[in-house]
Amino acid sequence: MATRLQHYIGGEWVDSNAPTSHPVTNPATGQVIADCPLGTATELDAAVRSARKAFETWRRVPAQDRIQYLFRLKTLMDAHAEELAAIVTLENGKTLSEALGSVKRGIQMVEVACGAPSLMMGQALEDIARGIDCESVRQPMGVFACIAPFNFPAMVPLWFFPFAVACGNTFVCKPSEQTPLSQRFIWKLIDEAGFPPGVLNLVNGGKDCVEAICDHPDIEGVSFVGSSPVAELVYARAASKMKRVQALGGAKNFIIVMPDAEMKHTTENVCESAFGCAGERCLAASVILAVGDAHEAVREGLKRNMEAIVIGDGSKPGVTMGPVINAAAKERVLKYIEMGIAEGAELVVDGREAKVPGEGFFIGPTLFDQVTPDMRIASEEIFGPVLCIQRVASLDEALAVTKAQPLANANSIFTQSGKAARQFRYEVDASMAGVNIGVAAPMSFFSFGGAKGSFFGDSKAHGREAFDFFTDRKVLISRW
Ligand code: NAD
């Protein structure tokens, strides 16, 4: 029988009484590897109560002392990074090197959160009027919670909880029920780091648990990462309960390739962007907008690079692309491939032909050409290894195509022209923008998040904005 996972509440591992659960599978083999209870509102409430109680003392711990726990967590995560990466690969399917990269990005969040004593500082000005001084301080607010997606099971919760607790808040994390094992491992390290009971809590669950988080009166703020329809639901529901919300949603990422782009570099980067993590990245290239003469070189370069991709179990050496997350995801991607053919796009490389023995959820890298803006494959998030090429006549036309899209997470341009690059960065809607970069991923000390239908809220994830999201700014005006 697969291990039934526990919650971590008030510094203890506790069994769940939830009547329903989700089987966690290894996407490379289809084997069930754990049983994730779908935690109830009562269980979530127990975690929130524990966090609320811990807040009373944790907020009084000096920031300099709070971060000592994070330093210990960072040291433990460094020591166990490869073990954690192996768990990410086991439950998510991405290759070991992709998994290790994501773990390292996660550890960097802890490092930046350790800057809290400086980054949490307020402002002061003497004599705002004669003999009157004014200062603003940042104060923690109470209990925060995060709701995470399946695709970066170790990294995404780290975008939030290190910053929240460094600021003096306490926290409840709900990982994806599809990939809960990485956070279980991180919470074992949290336990070892010795955080006071109740500061960091882990509750496994699905939709009901998410709704309980949105509704709970003692949760001050919610950080969500996942698909746009759910991001919108969570944003509206939690905000209607007067919470702070940052909800990072889905993506349809465009890459503009100008005729003057350095084609070898461009096609290598675009190929890695589209097919890394089997396309299950919110920063994955989805549509190439090939400007004018760029088209032929882009198409041929991509085909060449795609031939070198080795599909298989991500835990095996030499494999460069793993499976998608589950049978339903595979089914959805296959439907999009059929839809692209029916819509009249040219299927240049057919990922359906890729065969990997066993019961894993594999699809090969797929390339469509002659894609037009009216096709669903050109505008909907596929979230799998499918890349489209659309021809456009000019940079203006390319930018107009991106502006017509509801999602605006990450877009890039490949060019050797400073003028084109400037026009792109000035006009593009996506708020993560790359110049000659295929995956425009802001690091821990910058903020992460898209625009339009890809993001609901105002403060984005990590970087300095995390210190805005996780604190209230209190202004004190004094005359003596
Ligand atoms: P998802 O929206 O299905 O699930 C995300 C979380 O919401 C999970 O914890 C899940 O339990 C919960 N959930 C699912 N359906 C729900 C519902 N109806 N009501 C309440 N809660 C619900 O997303 P996913 O499939 O796990 O992740 C993939 C998506 O996440 C993609 O769309 C991807 O683009 C997006 N993503 C975005 C970013 C970003 O930074 N913008 C980063 C990673 C992933």
Coordinates of C-alpha atoms and ligand atoms in Angstrom, one line a residue, residues 147-152 156 159 174-178 205-208 210-211 224-228 230-231 233-234 248-251 281-282 381 383 409 432 448-450 454, ligand 1:
I147 CA -1.5 27.2 -2.7
A148 CA 1.0 25.6 -5.2
P149 CA 0.9 24.0 -8.6
F150 CA 2.4 20.6 -9.6
N151 CA 5.1 21.8 -12.0
F152 CA 7.8 23.1 -9.6
V156 CA 7.2 27.5 -5.8
W159 CA 8.8 31.9 -3.4
K174 CA -0.8 23.6 0.7
P175 CA 1.2 21.9 -2.0
S176 CA -0.3 20.4 -5.2
E177 CA -2.0 17.1 -4.4
Q178 CA -0.3 15.8 -7.5
G205 CA -5.3 19.0 0.1
G206 CA -7.2 19.9 -3.0
K207 CA -10.1 22.1 -4.0
D208 CA -11.9 22.0 -0.6
V210 CA -8.2 25.8 -1.2
E211 CA -11.7 27.1 -0.6
F224 CA -1.6 31.3 -5.3
V225 CA 0.3 29.8 -8.3
G226 CA -1.5 27.7 -10.9
S227 CA -3.8 27.9 -13.9
S228 CA -5.5 31.2 -14.7
V230 CA -8.3 28.9 -10.7
A231 CA -6.1 31.9 -10.0
L233 CA -11.4 32.1 -8.6
V234 CA -9.0 32.2 -5.7
L248 CA -0.1 33.9 -10.5
G249 CA -1.9 32.2 -13.3
G250 CA -1.2 30.5 -16.7
A251 CA 0.8 31.6 -19.7
R281 CA 6.8 25.7 -17.3
C282 CA 4.9 29.0 -17.0
E381 CA -2.1 27.4 -22.9
F383 CA 1.3 23.2 -21.1
N409 CA 3.4 36.1 -18.6
M432 CA 8.7 39.2 -17.6
F448 CA 8.3 37.2 -10.5
G449 CA 4.9 37.5 -12.0
G450 CA 3.1 38.3 -15.3
S454 CA -1.5 35.8 -16.1
Ligands
NAD1 P1 -4.1 24.2 -11.1 O1 -4.7 25.5 -11.2 O2 -4.8 23.0 -11.6 O3 -3.8 23.9 -9.5 C1 -3.1 24.8 -8.7 C2 -3.6 24.6 -7.3 O4 -4.9 24.9 -7.2 C3 -3.4 23.2 -6.7 O5 -2.8 23.3 -5.4 C4 -4.8 22.6 -6.7 O6 -5.0 21.8 -5.6 C5 -5.7 23.9 -6.6 N1 -6.9 23.7 -7.4 C6 -7.1 23.1 -8.6 N2 -8.3 23.3 -9.1 C7 -9.0 24.0 -8.2 C8 -10.3 24.5 -8.1 N3 -11.2 24.3 -9.0 N4 -10.6 25.2 -7.0 C9 -9.7 25.5 -6.0 N5 -8.5 25.0 -6.1 C10 -8.1 24.3 -7.1 O7 -2.6 24.3 -11.7 P2 -1.6 23.1 -12.0 O8 -2.1 22.2 -13.1 O9 -1.2 22.5 -10.7 O10 -0.3 23.9 -12.5 C11 -0.1 24.3 -13.9 C12 -0.6 25.7 -14.1 O11 0.2 26.6 -13.2 C13 -0.3 26.2 -15.5 O12 -1.4 27.0 -15.9 C14 0.9 27.1 -15.3 O13 1.1 28.1 -16.3 C15 0.7 27.7 -14.0 N6 1.9 28.2 -13.4 C16 2.1 29.5 -13.3 C17 3.2 30.1 -12.8 C18 3.4 31.5 -12.7 O14 4.4 32.0 -12.1 N7 2.5 32.3 -13.3 C19 4.2 29.2 -12.2 C20 4.0 27.8 -12.3 C21 2.8 27.3 -12.8

